[in-house]
Short mmCIF file of C-alpha atoms and ligand atoms in Angstrom, two decimals:
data_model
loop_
_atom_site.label_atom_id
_atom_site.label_comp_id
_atom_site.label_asym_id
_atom_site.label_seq_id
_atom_site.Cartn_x
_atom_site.Cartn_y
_atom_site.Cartn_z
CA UNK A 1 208.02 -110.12 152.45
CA UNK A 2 207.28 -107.79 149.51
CA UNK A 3 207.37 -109.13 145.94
CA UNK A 4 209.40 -107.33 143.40
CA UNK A 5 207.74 -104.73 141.60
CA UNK A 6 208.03 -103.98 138.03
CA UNK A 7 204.82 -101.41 137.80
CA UNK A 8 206.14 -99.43 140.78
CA UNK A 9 209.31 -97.34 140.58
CA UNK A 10 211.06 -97.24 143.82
CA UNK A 11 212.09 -93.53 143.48
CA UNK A 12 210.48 -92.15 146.00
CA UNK A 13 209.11 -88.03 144.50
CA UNK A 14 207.28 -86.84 148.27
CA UNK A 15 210.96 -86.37 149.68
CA UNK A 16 211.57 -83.19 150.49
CA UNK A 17 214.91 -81.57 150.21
CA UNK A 18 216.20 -79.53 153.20
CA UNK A 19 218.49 -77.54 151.64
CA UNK A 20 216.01 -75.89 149.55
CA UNK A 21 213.98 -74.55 153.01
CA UNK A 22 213.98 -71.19 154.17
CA UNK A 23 214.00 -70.87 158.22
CA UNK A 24 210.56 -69.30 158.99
CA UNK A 25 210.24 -69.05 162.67
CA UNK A 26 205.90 -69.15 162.98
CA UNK A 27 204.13 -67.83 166.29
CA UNK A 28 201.99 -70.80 167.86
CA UNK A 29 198.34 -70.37 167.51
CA UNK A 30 196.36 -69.42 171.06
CA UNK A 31 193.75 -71.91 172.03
CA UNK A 32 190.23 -71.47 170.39
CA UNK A 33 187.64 -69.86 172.59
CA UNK A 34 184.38 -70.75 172.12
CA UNK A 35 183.89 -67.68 170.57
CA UNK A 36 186.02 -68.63 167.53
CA UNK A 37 183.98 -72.24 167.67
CA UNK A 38 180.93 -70.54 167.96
CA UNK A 39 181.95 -68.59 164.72
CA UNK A 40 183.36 -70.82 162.68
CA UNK A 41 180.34 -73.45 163.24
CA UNK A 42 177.72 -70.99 162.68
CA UNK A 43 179.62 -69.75 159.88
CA UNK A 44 179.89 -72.48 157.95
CA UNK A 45 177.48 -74.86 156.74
CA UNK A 46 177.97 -78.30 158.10
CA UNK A 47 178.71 -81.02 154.95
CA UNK A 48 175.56 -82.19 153.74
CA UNK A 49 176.43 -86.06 154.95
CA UNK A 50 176.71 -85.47 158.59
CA UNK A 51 173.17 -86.39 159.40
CA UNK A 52 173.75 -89.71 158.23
CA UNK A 53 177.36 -90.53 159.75
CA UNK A 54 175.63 -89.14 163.24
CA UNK A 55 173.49 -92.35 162.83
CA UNK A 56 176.22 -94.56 162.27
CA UNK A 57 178.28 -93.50 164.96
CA UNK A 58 175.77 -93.59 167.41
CA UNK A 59 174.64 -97.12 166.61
CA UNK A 60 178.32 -98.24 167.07
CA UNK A 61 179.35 -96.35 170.11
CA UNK A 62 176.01 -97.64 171.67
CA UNK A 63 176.79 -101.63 170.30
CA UNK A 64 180.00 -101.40 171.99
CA UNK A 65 178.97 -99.48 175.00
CA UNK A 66 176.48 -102.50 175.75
CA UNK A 67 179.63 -104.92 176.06
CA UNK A 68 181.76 -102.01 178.13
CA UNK A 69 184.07 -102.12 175.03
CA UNK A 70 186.37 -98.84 175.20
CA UNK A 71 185.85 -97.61 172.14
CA UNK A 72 188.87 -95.19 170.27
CA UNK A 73 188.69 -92.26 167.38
CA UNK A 74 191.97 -92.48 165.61
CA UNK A 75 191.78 -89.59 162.97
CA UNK A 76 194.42 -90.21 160.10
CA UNK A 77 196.05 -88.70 156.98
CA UNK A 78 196.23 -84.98 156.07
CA UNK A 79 193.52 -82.50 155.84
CA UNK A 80 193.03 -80.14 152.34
CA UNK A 81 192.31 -76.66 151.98
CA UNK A 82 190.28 -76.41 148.52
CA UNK A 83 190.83 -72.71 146.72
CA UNK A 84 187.92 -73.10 144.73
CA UNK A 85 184.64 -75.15 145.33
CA UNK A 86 184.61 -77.05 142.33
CA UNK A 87 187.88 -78.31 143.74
CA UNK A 88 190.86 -78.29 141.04
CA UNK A 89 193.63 -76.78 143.06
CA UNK A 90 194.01 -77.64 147.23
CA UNK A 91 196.43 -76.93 149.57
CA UNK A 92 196.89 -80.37 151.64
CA UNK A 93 198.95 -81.39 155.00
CA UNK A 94 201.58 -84.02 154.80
CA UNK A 95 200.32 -87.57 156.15
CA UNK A 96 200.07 -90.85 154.50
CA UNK A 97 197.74 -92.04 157.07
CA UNK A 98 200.33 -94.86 158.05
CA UNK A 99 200.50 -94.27 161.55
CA UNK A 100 196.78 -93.95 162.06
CA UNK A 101 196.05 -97.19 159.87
CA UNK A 102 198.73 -99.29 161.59
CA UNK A 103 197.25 -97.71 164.75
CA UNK A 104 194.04 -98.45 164.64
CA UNK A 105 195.20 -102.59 163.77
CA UNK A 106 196.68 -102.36 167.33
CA UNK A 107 193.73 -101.02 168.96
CA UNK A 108 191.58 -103.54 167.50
CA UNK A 109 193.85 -106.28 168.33
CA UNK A 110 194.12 -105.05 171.74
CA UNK A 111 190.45 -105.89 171.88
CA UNK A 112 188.84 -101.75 172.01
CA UNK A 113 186.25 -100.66 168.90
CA UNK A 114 187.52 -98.12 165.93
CA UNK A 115 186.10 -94.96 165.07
CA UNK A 116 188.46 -94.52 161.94
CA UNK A 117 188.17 -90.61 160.63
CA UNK A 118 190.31 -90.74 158.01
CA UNK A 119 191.15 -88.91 154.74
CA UNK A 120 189.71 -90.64 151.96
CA UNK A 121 191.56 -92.89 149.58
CA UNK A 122 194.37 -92.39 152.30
CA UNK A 123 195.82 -95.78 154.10
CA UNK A 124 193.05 -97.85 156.03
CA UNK A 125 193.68 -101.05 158.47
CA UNK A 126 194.75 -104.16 156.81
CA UNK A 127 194.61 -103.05 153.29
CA UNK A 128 197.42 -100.60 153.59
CA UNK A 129 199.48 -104.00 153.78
CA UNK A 130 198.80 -104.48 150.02
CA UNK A 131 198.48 -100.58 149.10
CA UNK A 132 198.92 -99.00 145.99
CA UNK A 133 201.15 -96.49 146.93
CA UNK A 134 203.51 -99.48 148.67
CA UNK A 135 202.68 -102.80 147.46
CA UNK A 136 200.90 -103.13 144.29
CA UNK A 137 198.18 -106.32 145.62
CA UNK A 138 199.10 -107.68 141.38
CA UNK A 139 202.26 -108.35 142.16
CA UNK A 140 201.17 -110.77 144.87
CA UNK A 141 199.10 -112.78 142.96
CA UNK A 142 199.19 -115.07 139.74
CA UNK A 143 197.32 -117.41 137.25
CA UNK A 144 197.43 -121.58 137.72
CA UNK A 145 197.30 -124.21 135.48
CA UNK A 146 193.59 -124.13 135.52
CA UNK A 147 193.40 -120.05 134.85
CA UNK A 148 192.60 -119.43 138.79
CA UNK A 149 193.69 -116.15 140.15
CA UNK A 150 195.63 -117.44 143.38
CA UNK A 151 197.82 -115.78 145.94
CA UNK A 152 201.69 -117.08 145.38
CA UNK A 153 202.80 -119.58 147.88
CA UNK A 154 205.40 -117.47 149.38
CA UNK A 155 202.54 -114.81 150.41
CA UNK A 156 199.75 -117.18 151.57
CA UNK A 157 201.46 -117.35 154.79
CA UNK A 158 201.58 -113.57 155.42
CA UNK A 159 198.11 -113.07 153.91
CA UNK A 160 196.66 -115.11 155.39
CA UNK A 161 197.35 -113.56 158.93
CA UNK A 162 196.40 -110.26 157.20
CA UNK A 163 192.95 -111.47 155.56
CA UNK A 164 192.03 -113.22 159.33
CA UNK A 165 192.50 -110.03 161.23
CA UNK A 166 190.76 -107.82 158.76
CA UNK A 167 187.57 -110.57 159.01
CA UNK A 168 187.32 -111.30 162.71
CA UNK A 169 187.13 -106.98 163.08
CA UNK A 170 184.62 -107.17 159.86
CA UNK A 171 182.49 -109.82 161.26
CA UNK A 172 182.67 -108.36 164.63
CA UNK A 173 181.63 -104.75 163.59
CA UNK A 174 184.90 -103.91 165.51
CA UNK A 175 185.68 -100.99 163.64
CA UNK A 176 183.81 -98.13 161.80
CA UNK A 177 185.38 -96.10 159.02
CA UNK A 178 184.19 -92.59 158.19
CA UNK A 179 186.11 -90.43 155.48
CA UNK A 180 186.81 -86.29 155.41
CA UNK A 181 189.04 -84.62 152.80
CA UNK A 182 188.95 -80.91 153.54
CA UNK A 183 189.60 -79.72 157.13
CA UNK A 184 186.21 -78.15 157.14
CA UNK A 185 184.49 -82.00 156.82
CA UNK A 186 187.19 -82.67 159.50
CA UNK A 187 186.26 -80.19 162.08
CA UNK A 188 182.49 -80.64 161.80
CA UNK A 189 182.95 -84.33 161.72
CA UNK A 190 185.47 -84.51 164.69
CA UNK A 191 182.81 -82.57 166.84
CA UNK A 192 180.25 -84.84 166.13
CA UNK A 193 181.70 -88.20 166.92
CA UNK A 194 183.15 -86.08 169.71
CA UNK A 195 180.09 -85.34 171.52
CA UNK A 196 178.80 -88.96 170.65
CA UNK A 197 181.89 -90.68 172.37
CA UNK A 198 181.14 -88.08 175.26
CA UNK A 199 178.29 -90.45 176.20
CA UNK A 200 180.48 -93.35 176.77
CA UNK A 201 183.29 -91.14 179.52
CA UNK A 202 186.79 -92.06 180.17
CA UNK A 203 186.04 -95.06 177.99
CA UNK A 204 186.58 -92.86 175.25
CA UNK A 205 190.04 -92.55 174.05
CA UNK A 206 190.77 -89.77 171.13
CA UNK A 207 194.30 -90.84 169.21
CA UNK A 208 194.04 -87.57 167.15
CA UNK A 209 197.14 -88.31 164.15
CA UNK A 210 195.63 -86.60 161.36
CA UNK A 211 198.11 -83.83 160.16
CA UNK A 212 195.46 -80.81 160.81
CA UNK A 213 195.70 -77.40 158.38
CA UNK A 214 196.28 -74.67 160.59
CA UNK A 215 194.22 -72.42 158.17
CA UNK A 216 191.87 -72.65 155.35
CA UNK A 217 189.91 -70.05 152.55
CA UNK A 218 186.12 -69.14 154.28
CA UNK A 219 183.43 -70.19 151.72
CA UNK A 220 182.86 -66.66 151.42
CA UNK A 221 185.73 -65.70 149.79
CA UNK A 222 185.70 -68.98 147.94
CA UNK A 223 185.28 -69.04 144.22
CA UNK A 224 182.89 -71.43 142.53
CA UNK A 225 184.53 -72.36 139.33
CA UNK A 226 188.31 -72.92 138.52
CA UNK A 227 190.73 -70.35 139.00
CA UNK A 228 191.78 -68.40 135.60
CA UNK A 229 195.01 -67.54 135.15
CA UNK A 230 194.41 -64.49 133.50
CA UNK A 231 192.04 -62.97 135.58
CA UNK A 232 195.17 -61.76 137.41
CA UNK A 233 196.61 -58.61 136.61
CA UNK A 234 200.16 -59.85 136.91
CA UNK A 235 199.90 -63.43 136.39
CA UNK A 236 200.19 -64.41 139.62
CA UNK A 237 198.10 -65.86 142.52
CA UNK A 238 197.29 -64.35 145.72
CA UNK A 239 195.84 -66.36 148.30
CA UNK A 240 194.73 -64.81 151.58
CA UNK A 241 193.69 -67.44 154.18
CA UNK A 242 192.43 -67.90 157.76
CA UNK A 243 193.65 -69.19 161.13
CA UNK A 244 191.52 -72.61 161.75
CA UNK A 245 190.90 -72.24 165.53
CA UNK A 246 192.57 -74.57 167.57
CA UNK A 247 189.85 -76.97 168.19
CA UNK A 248 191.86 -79.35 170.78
CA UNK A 249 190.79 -76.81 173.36
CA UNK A 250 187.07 -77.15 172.98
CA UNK A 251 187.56 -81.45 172.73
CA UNK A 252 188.86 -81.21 175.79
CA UNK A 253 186.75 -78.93 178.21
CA UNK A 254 183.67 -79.35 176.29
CA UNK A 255 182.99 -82.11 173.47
CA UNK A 256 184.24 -85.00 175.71
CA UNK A 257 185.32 -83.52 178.86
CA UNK A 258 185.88 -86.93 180.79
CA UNK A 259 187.36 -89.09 177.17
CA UNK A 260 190.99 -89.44 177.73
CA UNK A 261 192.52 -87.61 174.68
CA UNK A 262 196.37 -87.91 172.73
CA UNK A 263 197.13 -85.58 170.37
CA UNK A 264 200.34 -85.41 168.05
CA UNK A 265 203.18 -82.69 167.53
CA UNK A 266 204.66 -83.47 164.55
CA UNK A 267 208.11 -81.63 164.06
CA UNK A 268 211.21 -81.60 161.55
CA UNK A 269 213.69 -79.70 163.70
CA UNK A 270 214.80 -82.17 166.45
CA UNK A 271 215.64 -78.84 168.71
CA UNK A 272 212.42 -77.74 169.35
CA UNK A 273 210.17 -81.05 169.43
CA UNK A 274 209.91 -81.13 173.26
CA UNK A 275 209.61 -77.98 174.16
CA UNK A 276 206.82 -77.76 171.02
CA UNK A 277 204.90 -80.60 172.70
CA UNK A 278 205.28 -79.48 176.24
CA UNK A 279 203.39 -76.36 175.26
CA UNK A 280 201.02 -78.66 173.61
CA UNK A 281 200.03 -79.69 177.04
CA UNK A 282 199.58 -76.83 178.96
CA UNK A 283 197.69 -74.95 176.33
CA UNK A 284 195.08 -77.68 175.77
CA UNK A 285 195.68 -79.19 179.42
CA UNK A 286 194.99 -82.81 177.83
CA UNK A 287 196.53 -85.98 178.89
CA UNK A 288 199.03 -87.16 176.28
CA UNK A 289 201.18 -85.34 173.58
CA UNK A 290 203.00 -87.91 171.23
CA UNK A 291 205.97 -85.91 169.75
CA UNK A 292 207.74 -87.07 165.99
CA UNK A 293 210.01 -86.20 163.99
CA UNK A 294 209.25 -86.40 159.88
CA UNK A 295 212.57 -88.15 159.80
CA UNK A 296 212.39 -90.79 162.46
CA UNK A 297 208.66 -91.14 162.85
CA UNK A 298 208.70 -94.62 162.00
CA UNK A 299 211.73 -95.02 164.72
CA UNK A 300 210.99 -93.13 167.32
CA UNK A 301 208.31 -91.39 169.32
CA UNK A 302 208.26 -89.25 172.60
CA UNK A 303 205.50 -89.60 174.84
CA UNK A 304 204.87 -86.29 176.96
CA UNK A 305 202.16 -86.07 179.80
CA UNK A 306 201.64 -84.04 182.62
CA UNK A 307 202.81 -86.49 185.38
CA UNK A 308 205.88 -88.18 184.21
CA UNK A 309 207.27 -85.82 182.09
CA UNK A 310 209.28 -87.17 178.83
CA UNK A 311 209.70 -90.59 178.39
CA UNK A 312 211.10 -92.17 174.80
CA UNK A 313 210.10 -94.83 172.50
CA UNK A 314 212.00 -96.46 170.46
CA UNK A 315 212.66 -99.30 168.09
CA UNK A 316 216.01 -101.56 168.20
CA UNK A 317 217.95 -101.37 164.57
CA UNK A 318 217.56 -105.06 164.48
CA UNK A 319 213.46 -104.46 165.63
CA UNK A 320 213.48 -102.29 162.77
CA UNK A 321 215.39 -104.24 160.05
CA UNK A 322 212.94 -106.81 161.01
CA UNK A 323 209.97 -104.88 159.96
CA UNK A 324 208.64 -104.41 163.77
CA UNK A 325 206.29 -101.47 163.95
CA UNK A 326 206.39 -98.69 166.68
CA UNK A 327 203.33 -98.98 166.98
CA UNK A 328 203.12 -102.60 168.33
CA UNK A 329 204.91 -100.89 171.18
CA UNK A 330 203.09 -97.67 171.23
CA UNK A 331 199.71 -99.08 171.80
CA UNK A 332 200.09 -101.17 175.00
CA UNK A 333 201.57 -98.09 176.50
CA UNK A 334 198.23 -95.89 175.76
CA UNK A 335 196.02 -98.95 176.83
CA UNK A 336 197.82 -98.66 180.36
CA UNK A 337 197.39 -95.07 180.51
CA UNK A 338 193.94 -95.19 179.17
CA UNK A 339 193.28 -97.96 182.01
CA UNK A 340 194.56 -95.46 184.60
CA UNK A 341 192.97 -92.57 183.08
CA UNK A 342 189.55 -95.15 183.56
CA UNK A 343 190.40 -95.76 187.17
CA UNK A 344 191.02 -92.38 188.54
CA UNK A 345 188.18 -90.31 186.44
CA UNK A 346 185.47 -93.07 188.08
CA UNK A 347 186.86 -92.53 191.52
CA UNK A 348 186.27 -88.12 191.11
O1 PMT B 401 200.54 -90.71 158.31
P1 PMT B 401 202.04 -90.78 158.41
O2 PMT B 401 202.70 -90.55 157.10
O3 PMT B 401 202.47 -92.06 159.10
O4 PMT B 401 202.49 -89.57 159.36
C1 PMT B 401 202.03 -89.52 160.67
C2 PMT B 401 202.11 -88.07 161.24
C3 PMT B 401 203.54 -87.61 161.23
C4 PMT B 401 201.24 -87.14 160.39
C5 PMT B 401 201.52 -88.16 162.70
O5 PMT B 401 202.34 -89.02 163.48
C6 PMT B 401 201.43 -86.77 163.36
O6 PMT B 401 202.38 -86.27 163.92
N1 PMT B 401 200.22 -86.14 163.27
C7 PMT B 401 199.95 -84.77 163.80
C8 PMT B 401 200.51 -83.73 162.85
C9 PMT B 401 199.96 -82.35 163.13
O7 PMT B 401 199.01 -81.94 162.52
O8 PMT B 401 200.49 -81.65 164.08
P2 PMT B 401 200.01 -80.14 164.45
O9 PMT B 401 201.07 -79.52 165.20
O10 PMT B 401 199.53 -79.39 163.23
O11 PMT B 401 198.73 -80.38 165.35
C10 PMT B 401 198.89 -80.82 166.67
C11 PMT B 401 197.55 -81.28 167.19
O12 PMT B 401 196.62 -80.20 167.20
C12 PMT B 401 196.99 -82.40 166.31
O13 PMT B 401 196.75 -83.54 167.12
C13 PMT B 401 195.68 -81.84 165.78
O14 PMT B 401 194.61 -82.77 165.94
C14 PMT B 401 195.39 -80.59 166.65
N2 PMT B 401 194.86 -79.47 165.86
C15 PMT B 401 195.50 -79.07 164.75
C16 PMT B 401 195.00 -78.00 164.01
C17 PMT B 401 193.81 -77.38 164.46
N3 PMT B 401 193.29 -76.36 163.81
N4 PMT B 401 193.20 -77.79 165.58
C18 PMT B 401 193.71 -78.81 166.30
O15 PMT B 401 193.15 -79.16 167.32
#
């Protein structure tokens, strides 16, 4: 039940309009080789925080790893590209972080612990229910008699199951949130929890949603300070940027070569989806490829893997209407695939 909002307009400025596009037709990006991760680690110096989140990741992988807990990294939101280093101007990916967030509350309901890499300030687990950029949390709440700040009646209900859900994986240290913003912090941050959830095998599950940039500026050619206008002799800006390897490749023969690992081919043209996450497969040669479509991705989803070939989800119009989420029905379906992935890797 949402309240009616007076603060928030409804008009909704991120959609984009199709008949504005020009059809570029873009070459897929080979595999990295560890060659290109070799270069790209060495060239670039890891963010200056890592030290400490290697700490906290270890701690949690090992807390859970005690109780036999299958632990899962669900990355989320969109990664940025800054043009300058005293960051006015980026270049970001598309992703509100919904499908991670609401994700990662199925995980931990389902009973596994939450590595949550996420882009900062983008949605987390159980908050994005009362999220700004949705639901302003003011419009739930009011004053009594007595001046109190309470929840309105009609909510308490609905918060209620919220606020419990969000405690027992608090009080439980269920689930452990770590922030990136630029792809660089993303890369060096995904290879680190990587090779910590290596320790742990096939009871490591990677639910990689974050919308990756495919390339980014190399510090070297990076300016420090804002970007003048007129230090261009025409006016205008040219930007020349870099191919980010393809890093899936290296997750899956070396970082955590026995972690059962789902990445996501996010697509707008419905014609080329499949075939776009069938190659998905055979050039990283990992076990699940979750295709969507911008338009339907909160309707629809097509799970790809190497044994059974295509196989749709989907939500009912009335499961929909209803305000069922695809991932309530997305999530069992990993944890039986993730059980079998468990079974066979212990019997090789
Ligand atoms: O957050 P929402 O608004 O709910 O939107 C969710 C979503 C649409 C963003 C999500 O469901 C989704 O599809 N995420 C993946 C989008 C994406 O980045 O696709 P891609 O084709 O660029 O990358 C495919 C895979 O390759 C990704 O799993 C990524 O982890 C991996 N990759 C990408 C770039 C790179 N340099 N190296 C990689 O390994």
């Amino acid at each position: 039940m949402t309240p009616p909002s007076p603060t928030i307009s409804r008009v909704r400025t991120s959609v984009f309009e199709p008949a504005t596009a020009i059809d570029r037709t873009f070459p897929e990006f080979p595999a990295a080789q560890p060659i290109d991760e070799n270069n790209y680690f060495k060239k670039h110096k890891p963010p200056p925080y890592l030290s400490e989140i290697s700490k906290d990741v270890a701690n949690f992988i090992a807390s859970h790893n005690k109780l036999n807990r299958k632990v899962v990294l669900v990355t989320s939101g969109g990664t940025t590209v800054p043009l300058e280093n005293n960051t006015v101007r980026f270049i970001d990916n598309f992703s509100a972080g919904t499908r991670g967030a609401t994700s990662a509350e199925y995980f931990l309901e389902n009973g596994y612990a939450v590595i949550f890499l996420h882009r900062e300030f983008s949605l987390l687990p159980y908050s994005r229910h009362y999220s700004h950029t949705t639901n302003c949390f003011l419009d739930y709440m009011n004053e009594d008699e007595n001046g109190q700040v309470v929840i309105n009646a009609e909510y308490q209900n609905e918060m209620r199951v919220v606020l419990r859900k969000y405690q027992n994986a608090r009080d439980k240290g269920l689930l452990l949130v770590v922030p990136f913003t630029t792809v660089h912090q993303y890369l060096f941050t995904l290879k680190l929890i990587s090779q910590e959830l290596s320790v742990i095998g096939p009871n490591g599950l990677f639910y990689l949603a974050a919308a990756v940039s495919d390339f980014f500026l190399p510090h070297s050619r990076m300016p420090e300070h804002k970007i003048q206008s007129q230090n261009d002799n025409d006016g205008k800006l040219r930007v020349s940027l870099e191919a980010v390897p393809k890093f899936l490749s290296r997750l899956v023969d070396s970082w955590a070569p026995l972690a059962m690992i789902i990445s996501f081919k996010l697509e707008t043209d419905s014609n080329i989806l499949l075939s776009k996450a069938r190659g998905a497969l055979e050039r990283y040669n990992h076990q699940l490829v979750i295709g969507n479509l911008l338009q339907t991705r909160k309707k629809e989803v097509v799970f790809v893997t190497p044994e059974e070939g295509e196989h749709w989800i989907r939500l009912t119009d009335e499961q929909h209407a209803s305000g069922t989420e695809i991932e309530s029905l997305i999530i069992p379906e990993i944890m039986s695939l993730h059980e079998k992935w468990c079974e066979k890797t212990s019997t090789l």
